């Protein structure tokens, strides 16, 4: 299966393309973060702070933890590759469909992968059936909350059962919370307060602060030994001067994520209803994107004529032709998307 992500605007020469294929905050980089990156240019004659210590201290303050609970990375994706090199799992459980880099990271260490398929009849939600897969033959489980590309969150009660089962069977549990910032009740859904030594939480500045090209992620764990080992599996200076300064500036915007999440929720719910009016099979998600199905298998190609790029999801394990994901963008851009899809389907 072809390994590809959304957001590859470089394939197209069209400068007017509206990118619905990458799930990024449509309001762009906050002005103070832009200024911090601009101001950091002169610092680029120096090496970055080796372990991003100031950024780790700022993160510790935000999440009420200690700096030693954090590891900063070149985007969230880097963490998965470092983690599998530290843990060296022989067998893993991941859901399908989900973010493909989990699988790629696991394959890089020759790990055997078992897919737990999320079913269309369950709206692609994770159910209690995952618990029976978490036996003592499994070394690692990676879950995305909310899941990409479905936008479905994991029920808090089920999440607690998963953590308990992983603890009982000494399974490392990695929870990718990169899109949780876009959800109103993110504090209730996050597993940040769980102190399990087997638990690793992955987050990023990519989505909420529109810093996809800067590459800045981090992980959190109470397993300080594991956090320390992550430094040894990969290059030093993995977060640039500009990335670190961007992160520090972003963390000063304490109310920003909540405001954006509220705006996105309103826009998402309108977009969901408008897509449904077009007789598409739309799966309601809680993040800043929506998954839908149509019998028009060439929709993504046809929309390019309208300067619109959407994510063709046929290369996700667990999905096939006709599945598409669209990011929630501004009201004006969402209206252009709806109008374009309507015209394509009419023709």
XYZ file of C-alpha atoms in Angstrom:
347
model
C 0.000 0.000 0.000
C 1.349 3.409 -1.002
C 2.709 5.335 2.005
C 1.561 8.951 1.728
C 0.334 11.809 3.924
C -1.889 14.827 3.452
C -0.472 18.328 3.088
C 1.845 17.649 0.144
C 1.130 20.908 -1.677
C 4.534 20.700 -3.408
C 3.194 18.168 -5.919
C 1.077 20.921 -7.435
C 2.189 24.116 -9.155
C -1.032 25.891 -8.183
C -0.374 28.700 -5.686
C -4.104 29.242 -5.121
C -4.723 25.737 -3.789
C -6.836 25.530 -0.611
C -5.378 22.653 1.383
C -8.085 20.597 3.085
C -5.769 17.558 3.118
C -3.746 18.585 6.199
C -5.503 19.049 9.549
C -3.910 22.348 10.527
C -5.408 25.337 12.363
C -6.863 27.392 9.469
C -6.076 30.690 11.218
C -2.362 30.133 10.686
C 0.623 30.828 12.915
C -0.183 33.184 15.844
C 1.514 36.579 15.435
C 3.650 36.321 18.596
C 4.951 32.920 17.445
C 5.824 34.360 14.025
C 7.672 37.211 15.726
C 9.563 34.792 17.996
C 10.705 32.764 14.973
C 11.764 35.921 13.156
C 13.714 37.103 16.205
C 15.383 33.684 16.465
C 17.047 33.963 13.057
C 20.125 35.718 14.487
C 20.420 32.963 17.125
C 20.788 30.404 14.339
C 24.546 30.977 14.249
C 24.543 28.934 17.483
C 23.632 25.303 18.063
C 20.206 24.748 19.616
C 19.939 24.052 23.334
C 20.805 20.304 23.290
C 17.856 18.952 25.284
C 15.498 21.893 24.772
C 15.714 22.472 28.540
C 13.942 25.838 28.599
C 11.124 24.423 26.504
C 10.858 21.397 28.809
C 10.630 23.711 31.831
C 7.861 25.710 30.133
C 6.002 22.485 29.276
C 6.399 21.252 32.860
C 4.851 24.481 34.109
C 1.926 24.187 31.676
C 1.153 20.563 32.534
C 2.079 20.752 36.228
C 4.782 18.090 35.897
C 8.587 18.009 36.063
C 10.958 18.760 33.155
C 12.304 15.187 33.376
C 8.844 13.922 32.338
C 9.292 15.464 28.863
C 11.190 14.735 25.672
C 11.078 17.271 22.819
C 11.268 16.114 19.229
C 11.401 16.988 15.556
C 7.628 16.692 15.205
C 5.532 13.990 16.876
C 6.461 11.413 14.218
C 10.082 11.289 15.410
C 8.943 10.104 18.838
C 7.376 6.912 17.495
C 10.648 5.941 15.796
C 12.705 6.696 18.905
C 10.267 4.848 21.176
C 10.323 1.617 19.179
C 14.124 1.720 19.156
C 14.159 2.021 22.951
C 11.406 -0.534 23.642
C 12.322 -2.945 20.803
C 8.862 -4.559 20.701
C 8.363 -7.983 19.132
C 4.578 -7.645 18.796
C 2.228 -4.661 18.626
C -1.454 -3.730 18.453
C -2.598 -0.734 16.436
C -6.049 0.169 15.183
C -7.039 0.397 11.525
C -7.621 2.910 10.115
C -5.153 5.153 11.918
C -2.067 7.342 11.360
C 0.350 5.342 9.190
C 3.591 6.365 10.935
C 2.855 4.007 13.851
C 3.077 1.089 11.459
C 6.123 2.485 9.653
C 7.968 2.954 12.953
C 7.110 -0.577 14.129
C 8.174 -2.093 10.805
C 11.533 -0.313 11.107
C 12.357 -2.590 14.079
C 10.816 -5.719 12.481
C 7.924 -5.778 14.930
C 4.972 -8.057 14.196
C 1.830 -5.924 13.895
C -1.700 -6.973 14.745
C -4.449 -4.685 13.444
C -7.567 -4.099 15.491
C -10.071 -3.103 12.815
C -12.494 -0.278 13.594
C -15.840 -1.099 12.029
C -18.013 1.119 9.856
C -21.131 -0.210 11.624
C -19.689 1.160 14.901
C -18.997 4.511 13.204
C -15.286 3.585 13.403
C -15.375 4.021 17.203
C -13.085 1.986 19.448
C -15.072 -0.499 21.560
C -14.440 -2.900 24.465
C -13.396 -5.561 21.933
C -9.866 -4.051 21.995
C -9.417 -5.388 25.544
C -9.296 -9.030 24.451
C -6.368 -8.185 22.124
C -4.269 -6.811 24.983
C -2.810 -10.082 26.237
C 0.672 -10.850 27.537
C 1.910 -11.658 24.011
C 1.740 -7.962 23.130
C 4.651 -5.614 23.912
C 3.247 -2.297 22.734
C -0.095 -0.704 21.859
C -0.389 2.617 20.017
C -3.706 4.481 20.041
C -4.682 7.848 18.596
C -7.132 9.989 20.608
C -8.940 11.468 18.735
C -8.181 9.024 15.970
C -6.909 10.123 12.580
C -8.685 9.984 10.061
C -11.979 9.298 11.874
C -11.938 12.056 14.518
C -13.411 9.640 17.068
C -12.370 9.982 20.714
C -11.927 7.069 23.100
C -14.527 6.794 25.849
C -12.899 7.684 29.214
C -14.185 4.539 30.902
C -12.773 2.369 28.093
C -9.463 4.244 28.192
C -9.100 3.492 31.917
C -9.757 -0.199 31.215
C -7.131 -0.180 28.450
C -4.517 1.392 30.751
C -5.325 -1.151 33.486
C -5.072 -4.082 31.042
C -1.762 -2.783 29.671
C -0.394 -2.434 33.218
C -1.482 -5.987 34.090
C 0.248 -7.413 31.011
C 3.314 -5.097 31.004
C 2.354 -3.552 27.673
C 3.737 -0.135 26.753
C 0.797 2.097 25.860
C 1.421 5.081 23.605
C -1.441 7.560 23.325
C -1.199 10.088 20.496
C -3.051 13.216 21.681
C -1.896 15.518 18.870
C -5.461 16.513 17.940
C -6.878 16.648 21.465
C -6.243 20.421 21.652
C -9.149 20.907 19.250
C -11.657 19.297 21.600
C -13.653 21.271 24.165
C -13.402 18.723 26.988
C -9.785 17.769 26.277
C -8.859 17.762 29.981
C -11.436 15.028 30.672
C -10.280 12.937 27.705
C -6.525 13.290 28.237
C -4.650 10.598 30.162
C -2.167 13.156 31.525
C -3.164 12.517 35.136
C -2.471 8.792 34.925
C 0.908 7.952 36.449
C 1.341 4.500 34.887
C 4.977 3.698 34.129
C 3.902 1.990 30.890
C 2.136 5.077 29.545
C 3.612 7.552 27.054
C 1.595 10.527 25.767
C 2.550 12.152 22.465
C 1.644 15.755 21.619
C 2.751 18.399 19.122
C 2.709 22.103 18.300
C 2.005 21.204 14.651
C -1.778 21.347 14.486
C -3.000 23.972 16.954
C -0.242 26.505 16.215
C 0.003 25.734 12.466
C 3.699 24.840 12.749
C 3.741 21.785 10.460
C 6.840 22.980 8.605
C 8.744 23.833 11.795
C 8.570 20.262 13.218
C 8.081 20.397 16.986
C 6.540 17.674 19.111
C 7.009 16.225 22.584
C 6.108 13.259 24.712
C 5.249 12.930 28.387
C 5.798 9.977 30.696
C 6.259 9.231 34.385
C 8.791 6.618 33.282
C 11.819 8.925 33.554
C 14.222 6.122 32.646
C 12.409 5.656 29.321
C 12.387 9.421 28.680
C 16.161 9.558 29.280
C 16.796 6.662 26.890
C 14.995 8.473 24.064
C 17.953 10.872 23.852
C 20.292 8.047 22.837
C 18.269 6.814 19.858
C 18.542 9.558 17.260
C 20.585 12.591 16.396
C 21.492 15.321 18.901
C 20.058 18.844 18.408
C 16.847 17.325 17.050
C 14.828 20.512 17.676
C 16.106 23.647 15.957
C 16.646 27.078 17.492
C 13.608 28.364 15.593
C 11.428 25.427 16.689
C 12.345 25.891 20.361
C 11.634 29.636 20.261
C 8.321 28.996 18.489
C 7.339 26.507 21.190
C 8.206 28.897 24.020
C 6.146 31.660 22.395
C 3.192 29.328 21.753
C 3.080 28.249 25.402
C 2.549 31.870 26.453
C -0.822 31.844 24.662
C -2.702 30.229 27.534
C -6.267 30.924 26.314
C -5.563 30.482 22.603
C -6.216 26.706 22.195
C -9.582 26.940 23.961
C -10.758 29.804 21.717
C -9.653 28.006 18.561
C -11.302 24.755 19.713
C -14.611 26.572 20.248
C -14.443 28.214 16.810
C -13.542 24.934 15.113
C -16.432 23.108 16.802
C -18.958 25.575 15.364
C -17.393 25.409 11.888
C -17.094 21.603 12.000
C -20.723 21.083 12.933
C -21.869 23.335 10.070
C -19.529 21.553 7.637
C -20.824 18.162 8.816
C -24.441 19.152 8.119
C -23.581 20.677 4.729
C -21.701 17.530 3.634
C -24.628 15.374 4.734
C -26.973 17.469 2.571
C -24.914 16.327 -0.440
C -25.929 12.698 0.273
C -22.410 11.766 1.338
C -21.912 9.234 4.129
C -20.316 11.493 6.746
C -18.827 10.145 9.980
C -19.158 12.639 12.801
C -15.784 13.315 14.398
C -14.824 15.541 17.302
C -11.540 16.891 15.946
C -10.762 19.504 13.282
C -11.489 17.185 10.330
C -14.247 14.949 8.974
C -14.217 11.576 7.220
C -16.796 10.816 4.533
C -17.577 8.271 1.836
C -18.790 8.817 -1.726
C -19.248 6.572 -4.751
C -17.259 9.086 -6.790
C -13.784 7.516 -6.523
C -12.192 10.393 -8.480
C -13.557 13.205 -6.303
C -10.074 14.242 -5.110
C -8.842 14.631 -8.701
C -11.925 16.537 -9.843
C -11.691 19.002 -6.940
C -8.192 20.060 -8.029
C -9.875 21.913 -10.920
C -11.581 24.012 -8.247
C -8.211 24.700 -6.505
C -9.144 22.341 -3.662
C -6.927 19.591 -2.254
C -8.541 16.914 -0.065
C -7.107 13.745 1.507
C -7.805 10.586 -0.471
C -7.959 7.916 2.272
C -7.842 4.773 0.131
C -4.262 4.066 1.278
C -5.314 3.754 4.940
C -5.430 0.153 6.122
C -9.087 -0.444 7.011
C -10.468 1.955 4.380
C -10.788 1.735 0.604
C -11.685 3.784 -2.474
C -14.290 6.453 -1.908
C -13.167 7.489 1.591
C -11.976 11.072 1.987
C -10.927 13.310 4.859
C -11.338 17.079 4.884
C -9.910 19.531 7.392
C -12.181 22.133 8.949
C -11.035 25.469 7.577
C -12.472 29.003 7.683
C -16.161 29.611 6.958
C -15.347 31.085 3.536
C -13.084 28.174 2.587
C -15.552 25.563 3.855
C -18.260 27.178 1.716
C -15.981 26.933 -1.349
C -15.450 23.234 -0.598
C -19.186 22.545 -0.326
C -19.934 24.473 -3.518
C -17.202 22.606 -5.427
C -18.293 19.144 -4.221
C -21.899 20.002 -5.103
C -20.875 20.940 -8.659
C -18.695 17.842 -9.086
C -21.435 15.483 -7.906
C -24.044 17.253 -10.067
C -21.911 16.690 -13.171
